[in-house]
Amino acid sequence: MKLKFINADETTSRAKATAHTSGKLGFSKDAIDYLNIKEGCSIQFAQNEDDENDLNLYAIVHEDIKEGAFRILKAGEYFYVNTKNLFDTIGVDYRSKRIIYDIVKGEYEGNKIVKLLRREINKKKKGMPTQ
């Protein structure tokens, strides 16, 4: 028998992006490292045209500013994208729900892409008892 042990770091991505109530998409520290985000980068988002029920986003991160792409901005150690208009256009309810995207790398038509797997959690209303 020949065993091949699997490195947890190679299989588990803690890279996440969160939609803030302001409409900004903020990247976790793990996402910044995973996607190699630096100042001067940009990101292009896409949706799955073949499946209207696919709420995930797909993206290409560029090392520079590309025409038609969203600029990735920096505030301190934090990187984010102004995605309010994007979210409003595609119907992401970032105001009343917590929208979190788990980020995984992939490939599409020979290009490296990232898939942003959408999770949503209802926000607790202030003053509401917890169960």
JSON list of C-alpha atoms in Angstrom, two decimals:
[
{"chain": "A", "resi": 1, "resn": "MET", "atom": "CA", "xyz": [0.00, 0.00, 0.00]},
{"chain": "A", "resi": 2, "resn": "LYS", "atom": "CA", "xyz": [1.19, 3.53, -0.82]},
{"chain": "A", "resi": 3, "resn": "LEU", "atom": "CA", "xyz": [-0.31, 6.42, 1.13]},
{"chain": "A", "resi": 4, "resn": "LYS", "atom": "CA", "xyz": [-0.33, 10.00, -0.01]},
{"chain": "A", "resi": 5, "resn": "PHE", "atom": "CA", "xyz": [-1.09, 12.39, 2.82]},
{"chain": "A", "resi": 6, "resn": "ILE", "atom": "CA", "xyz": [-3.11, 15.47, 1.96]},
{"chain": "A", "resi": 7, "resn": "ASN", "atom": "CA", "xyz": [-1.93, 18.83, 3.22]},
{"chain": "A", "resi": 8, "resn": "ALA", "atom": "CA", "xyz": [-4.82, 20.73, 4.86]},
{"chain": "A", "resi": 9, "resn": "ASP", "atom": "CA", "xyz": [-3.47, 24.03, 3.53]},
{"chain": "A", "resi": 10, "resn": "GLU", "atom": "CA", "xyz": [-3.87, 22.77, -0.03]},
{"chain": "A", "resi": 11, "resn": "THR", "atom": "CA", "xyz": [-7.48, 21.70, 0.38]},
{"chain": "A", "resi": 12, "resn": "THR", "atom": "CA", "xyz": [-8.99, 24.25, 2.70]},
{"chain": "A", "resi": 13, "resn": "SER", "atom": "CA", "xyz": [-9.48, 27.84, 1.70]},
{"chain": "A", "resi": 14, "resn": "ARG", "atom": "CA", "xyz": [-10.50, 30.29, 4.36]},
{"chain": "A", "resi": 15, "resn": "ALA", "atom": "CA", "xyz": [-10.60, 33.01, 1.72]},
{"chain": "A", "resi": 16, "resn": "LYS", "atom": "CA", "xyz": [-13.83, 34.97, 2.02]},
{"chain": "A", "resi": 17, "resn": "ALA", "atom": "CA", "xyz": [-15.36, 38.20, 0.84]},
{"chain": "A", "resi": 18, "resn": "THR", "atom": "CA", "xyz": [-18.26, 39.86, 2.65]},
{"chain": "A", "resi": 19, "resn": "ALA", "atom": "CA", "xyz": [-20.84, 42.29, 1.31]},
{"chain": "A", "resi": 20, "resn": "HIS", "atom": "CA", "xyz": [-21.11, 45.19, 3.74]},
{"chain": "A", "resi": 21, "resn": "THR", "atom": "CA", "xyz": [-24.30, 47.20, 4.33]},
{"chain": "A", "resi": 22, "resn": "SER", "atom": "CA", "xyz": [-22.59, 50.07, 2.48]},
{"chain": "A", "resi": 23, "resn": "GLY", "atom": "CA", "xyz": [-22.48, 47.89, -0.64]},
{"chain": "A", "resi": 24, "resn": "LYS", "atom": "CA", "xyz": [-18.72, 47.41, -0.48]},
{"chain": "A", "resi": 25, "resn": "LEU", "atom": "CA", "xyz": [-17.24, 43.94, -0.90]},
{"chain": "A", "resi": 26, "resn": "GLY", "atom": "CA", "xyz": [-14.49, 43.44, 1.67]},
{"chain": "A", "resi": 27, "resn": "PHE", "atom": "CA", "xyz": [-11.81, 40.76, 1.42]},
{"chain": "A", "resi": 28, "resn": "SER", "atom": "CA", "xyz": [-10.59, 38.75, 4.41]},
{"chain": "A", "resi": 29, "resn": "LYS", "atom": "CA", "xyz": [-6.86, 38.56, 5.15]},
{"chain": "A", "resi": 30, "resn": "ASP", "atom": "CA", "xyz": [-6.87, 34.99, 3.84]},
{"chain": "A", "resi": 31, "resn": "ALA", "atom": "CA", "xyz": [-8.56, 36.16, 0.61]},
{"chain": "A", "resi": 32, "resn": "ILE", "atom": "CA", "xyz": [-5.96, 38.90, 0.14]},
{"chain": "A", "resi": 33, "resn": "ASP", "atom": "CA", "xyz": [-3.18, 36.32, 0.41]},
{"chain": "A", "resi": 34, "resn": "TYR", "atom": "CA", "xyz": [-5.04, 33.64, -1.60]},
{"chain": "A", "resi": 35, "resn": "LEU", "atom": "CA", "xyz": [-5.75, 36.03, -4.49]},
{"chain": "A", "resi": 36, "resn": "ASN", "atom": "CA", "xyz": [-2.45, 37.91, -4.19]},
{"chain": "A", "resi": 37, "resn": "ILE", "atom": "CA", "xyz": [-4.27, 41.24, -3.97]},
{"chain": "A", "resi": 38, "resn": "LYS", "atom": "CA", "xyz": [-2.06, 44.33, -3.90]},
{"chain": "A", "resi": 39, "resn": "GLU", "atom": "CA", "xyz": [-2.50, 48.02, -4.51]},
{"chain": "A", "resi": 40, "resn": "GLY", "atom": "CA", "xyz": [-3.22, 48.72, -8.17]},
{"chain": "A", "resi": 41, "resn": "CYS", "atom": "CA", "xyz": [-5.22, 45.52, -8.79]},
{"chain": "A", "resi": 42, "resn": "SER", "atom": "CA", "xyz": [-8.66, 45.30, -10.34]},
{"chain": "A", "resi": 43, "resn": "ILE", "atom": "CA", "xyz": [-11.36, 42.65, -10.55]},
{"chain": "A", "resi": 44, "resn": "GLN", "atom": "CA", "xyz": [-13.95, 41.74, -13.18]},
{"chain": "A", "resi": 45, "resn": "PHE", "atom": "CA", "xyz": [-17.15, 40.00, -12.09]},
{"chain": "A", "resi": 46, "resn": "ALA", "atom": "CA", "xyz": [-19.35, 37.66, -14.11]},
{"chain": "A", "resi": 47, "resn": "GLN", "atom": "CA", "xyz": [-22.54, 35.65, -13.65]},
{"chain": "A", "resi": 48, "resn": "ASN", "atom": "CA", "xyz": [-23.55, 32.28, -15.06]},
{"chain": "A", "resi": 49, "resn": "GLU", "atom": "CA", "xyz": [-25.78, 33.14, -18.03]},
{"chain": "A", "resi": 50, "resn": "ASP", "atom": "CA", "xyz": [-26.85, 29.51, -18.45]},
{"chain": "A", "resi": 51, "resn": "ASP", "atom": "CA", "xyz": [-28.34, 29.17, -14.95]},
{"chain": "A", "resi": 52, "resn": "GLU", "atom": "CA", "xyz": [-30.42, 32.01, -13.53]},
{"chain": "A", "resi": 53, "resn": "ASN", "atom": "CA", "xyz": [-30.58, 30.14, -10.20]},
{"chain": "A", "resi": 54, "resn": "ASP", "atom": "CA", "xyz": [-26.78, 30.25, -9.83]},
{"chain": "A", "resi": 55, "resn": "LEU", "atom": "CA", "xyz": [-26.29, 33.11, -7.34]},
{"chain": "A", "resi": 56, "resn": "ASN", "atom": "CA", "xyz": [-22.51, 32.69, -7.25]},
{"chain": "A", "resi": 57, "resn": "LEU", "atom": "CA", "xyz": [-20.21, 35.25, -8.79]},
{"chain": "A", "resi": 58, "resn": "TYR", "atom": "CA", "xyz": [-17.22, 34.50, -10.96]},
{"chain": "A", "resi": 59, "resn": "ALA", "atom": "CA", "xyz": [-14.24, 36.80, -11.22]},
{"chain": "A", "resi": 60, "resn": "ILE", "atom": "CA", "xyz": [-10.83, 37.47, -12.67]},
{"chain": "A", "resi": 61, "resn": "VAL", "atom": "CA", "xyz": [-8.35, 39.38, -10.53]},
{"chain": "A", "resi": 62, "resn": "HIS", "atom": "CA", "xyz": [-5.95, 41.51, -12.57]},
{"chain": "A", "resi": 63, "resn": "GLU", "atom": "CA", "xyz": [-2.57, 42.76, -11.37]},
{"chain": "A", "resi": 64, "resn": "ASP", "atom": "CA", "xyz": [-3.35, 46.16, -12.89]},
{"chain": "A", "resi": 65, "resn": "ILE", "atom": "CA", "xyz": [-6.36, 48.32, -13.72]},
{"chain": "A", "resi": 66, "resn": "LYS", "atom": "CA", "xyz": [-8.29, 46.86, -16.66]},
{"chain": "A", "resi": 67, "resn": "GLU", "atom": "CA", "xyz": [-10.95, 48.75, -18.60]},
{"chain": "A", "resi": 68, "resn": "GLY", "atom": "CA", "xyz": [-14.41, 47.74, -17.39]},
{"chain": "A", "resi": 69, "resn": "ALA", "atom": "CA", "xyz": [-13.04, 46.17, -14.20]},
{"chain": "A", "resi": 70, "resn": "PHE", "atom": "CA", "xyz": [-13.65, 47.28, -10.62]},
{"chain": "A", "resi": 71, "resn": "ARG", "atom": "CA", "xyz": [-10.71, 48.89, -8.85]},
{"chain": "A", "resi": 72, "resn": "ILE", "atom": "CA", "xyz": [-9.62, 47.11, -5.71]},
{"chain": "A", "resi": 73, "resn": "LEU", "atom": "CA", "xyz": [-9.11, 49.83, -3.10]},
{"chain": "A", "resi": 74, "resn": "LYS", "atom": "CA", "xyz": [-7.09, 49.80, 0.09]},
{"chain": "A", "resi": 75, "resn": "ALA", "atom": "CA", "xyz": [-7.82, 51.25, 3.53]},
{"chain": "A", "resi": 76, "resn": "GLY", "atom": "CA", "xyz": [-5.08, 50.39, 6.02]},
{"chain": "A", "resi": 77, "resn": "GLU", "atom": "CA", "xyz": [-4.48, 46.64, 5.74]},
{"chain": "A", "resi": 78, "resn": "TYR", "atom": "CA", "xyz": [-7.99, 46.18, 4.33]},
{"chain": "A", "resi": 79, "resn": "PHE", "atom": "CA", "xyz": [-8.91, 45.75, 0.64]},
{"chain": "A", "resi": 80, "resn": "TYR", "atom": "CA", "xyz": [-12.39, 46.28, -0.76]},
{"chain": "A", "resi": 81, "resn": "VAL", "atom": "CA", "xyz": [-14.35, 46.97, -3.94]},
{"chain": "A", "resi": 82, "resn": "ASN", "atom": "CA", "xyz": [-17.15, 49.51, -4.35]},
{"chain": "A", "resi": 83, "resn": "THR", "atom": "CA", "xyz": [-19.79, 47.02, -5.52]},
{"chain": "A", "resi": 84, "resn": "LYS", "atom": "CA", "xyz": [-22.97, 48.85, -4.43]},
{"chain": "A", "resi": 85, "resn": "ASN", "atom": "CA", "xyz": [-24.13, 49.50, -8.00]},
{"chain": "A", "resi": 86, "resn": "LEU", "atom": "CA", "xyz": [-23.24, 45.93, -9.03]},
{"chain": "A", "resi": 87, "resn": "PHE", "atom": "CA", "xyz": [-25.16, 44.44, -6.10]},
{"chain": "A", "resi": 88, "resn": "ASP", "atom": "CA", "xyz": [-28.15, 46.72, -6.75]},
{"chain": "A", "resi": 89, "resn": "THR", "atom": "CA", "xyz": [-28.14, 45.77, -10.45]},
{"chain": "A", "resi": 90, "resn": "ILE", "atom": "CA", "xyz": [-28.00, 42.00, -9.88]},
{"chain": "A", "resi": 91, "resn": "GLY", "atom": "CA", "xyz": [-30.35, 42.01, -6.87]},
{"chain": "A", "resi": 92, "resn": "VAL", "atom": "CA", "xyz": [-28.03, 41.17, -3.97]},
{"chain": "A", "resi": 93, "resn": "ASP", "atom": "CA", "xyz": [-29.84, 42.10, -0.73]},
{"chain": "A", "resi": 94, "resn": "TYR", "atom": "CA", "xyz": [-26.78, 43.23, 1.21]},
{"chain": "A", "resi": 95, "resn": "ARG", "atom": "CA", "xyz": [-28.79, 45.55, 3.48]},
{"chain": "A", "resi": 96, "resn": "SER", "atom": "CA", "xyz": [-31.02, 43.01, 5.22]},
{"chain": "A", "resi": 97, "resn": "LYS", "atom": "CA", "xyz": [-28.92, 39.83, 4.84]},
{"chain": "A", "resi": 98, "resn": "ARG", "atom": "CA", "xyz": [-25.33, 38.94, 5.58]},
{"chain": "A", "resi": 99, "resn": "ILE", "atom": "CA", "xyz": [-23.88, 37.92, 2.23]},
{"chain": "A", "resi": 100, "resn": "ILE", "atom": "CA", "xyz": [-20.62, 36.00, 2.41]},
{"chain": "A", "resi": 101, "resn": "TYR", "atom": "CA", "xyz": [-18.71, 34.60, -0.52]},
{"chain": "A", "resi": 102, "resn": "ASP", "atom": "CA", "xyz": [-16.32, 31.67, -0.04]},
{"chain": "A", "resi": 103, "resn": "ILE", "atom": "CA", "xyz": [-13.57, 32.01, -2.62]},
{"chain": "A", "resi": 104, "resn": "VAL", "atom": "CA", "xyz": [-12.11, 29.11, -4.60]},
{"chain": "A", "resi": 105, "resn": "LYS", "atom": "CA", "xyz": [-9.78, 29.18, -7.60]},
{"chain": "A", "resi": 106, "resn": "GLY", "atom": "CA", "xyz": [-10.79, 27.61, -10.87]},
{"chain": "A", "resi": 107, "resn": "GLU", "atom": "CA", "xyz": [-10.38, 27.81, -14.61]},
{"chain": "A", "resi": 108, "resn": "TYR", "atom": "CA", "xyz": [-12.70, 28.88, -17.42]},
{"chain": "A", "resi": 109, "resn": "GLU", "atom": "CA", "xyz": [-11.83, 28.72, -21.13]},
{"chain": "A", "resi": 110, "resn": "GLY", "atom": "CA", "xyz": [-8.13, 28.51, -20.28]},
{"chain": "A", "resi": 111, "resn": "ASN", "atom": "CA", "xyz": [-8.20, 31.53, -17.94]},
{"chain": "A", "resi": 112, "resn": "LYS", "atom": "CA", "xyz": [-7.62, 31.45, -14.21]},
{"chain": "A", "resi": 113, "resn": "ILE", "atom": "CA", "xyz": [-10.77, 32.60, -12.43]},
{"chain": "A", "resi": 114, "resn": "VAL", "atom": "CA", "xyz": [-12.16, 32.60, -8.94]},
{"chain": "A", "resi": 115, "resn": "LYS", "atom": "CA", "xyz": [-15.60, 31.39, -7.99]},
{"chain": "A", "resi": 116, "resn": "LEU", "atom": "CA", "xyz": [-17.32, 33.31, -5.20]},
{"chain": "A", "resi": 117, "resn": "LEU", "atom": "CA", "xyz": [-19.67, 30.79, -3.60]},
{"chain": "A", "resi": 118, "resn": "ARG", "atom": "CA", "xyz": [-22.55, 32.73, -2.08]},
{"chain": "A", "resi": 119, "resn": "ARG", "atom": "CA", "xyz": [-23.89, 32.12, 1.42]},
{"chain": "A", "resi": 120, "resn": "GLU", "atom": "CA", "xyz": [-26.54, 34.27, 3.01]},
{"chain": "A", "resi": 121, "resn": "ILE", "atom": "CA", "xyz": [-27.55, 34.63, 6.61]},
{"chain": "A", "resi": 122, "resn": "ASN", "atom": "CA", "xyz": [-30.52, 36.62, 7.87]},
{"chain": "A", "resi": 123, "resn": "LYS", "atom": "CA", "xyz": [-29.40, 39.51, 10.02]},
{"chain": "A", "resi": 124, "resn": "LYS", "atom": "CA", "xyz": [-30.76, 39.71, 13.54]},
{"chain": "A", "resi": 125, "resn": "LYS", "atom": "CA", "xyz": [-32.89, 42.75, 14.10]},
{"chain": "A", "resi": 126, "resn": "LYS", "atom": "CA", "xyz": [-31.84, 44.98, 16.96]},
{"chain": "A", "resi": 127, "resn": "GLY", "atom": "CA", "xyz": [-33.94, 44.49, 20.06]},
{"chain": "A", "resi": 128, "resn": "MET", "atom": "CA", "xyz": [-35.17, 41.05, 18.97]},
{"chain": "A", "resi": 129, "resn": "PRO", "atom": "CA", "xyz": [-34.70, 38.29, 21.54]},
{"chain": "A", "resi": 130, "resn": "THR", "atom": "CA", "xyz": [-32.32, 35.51, 20.51]},
{"chain": "A", "resi": 131, "resn": "GLN", "atom": "CA", "xyz": [-33.40, 31.91, 20.71]}
]
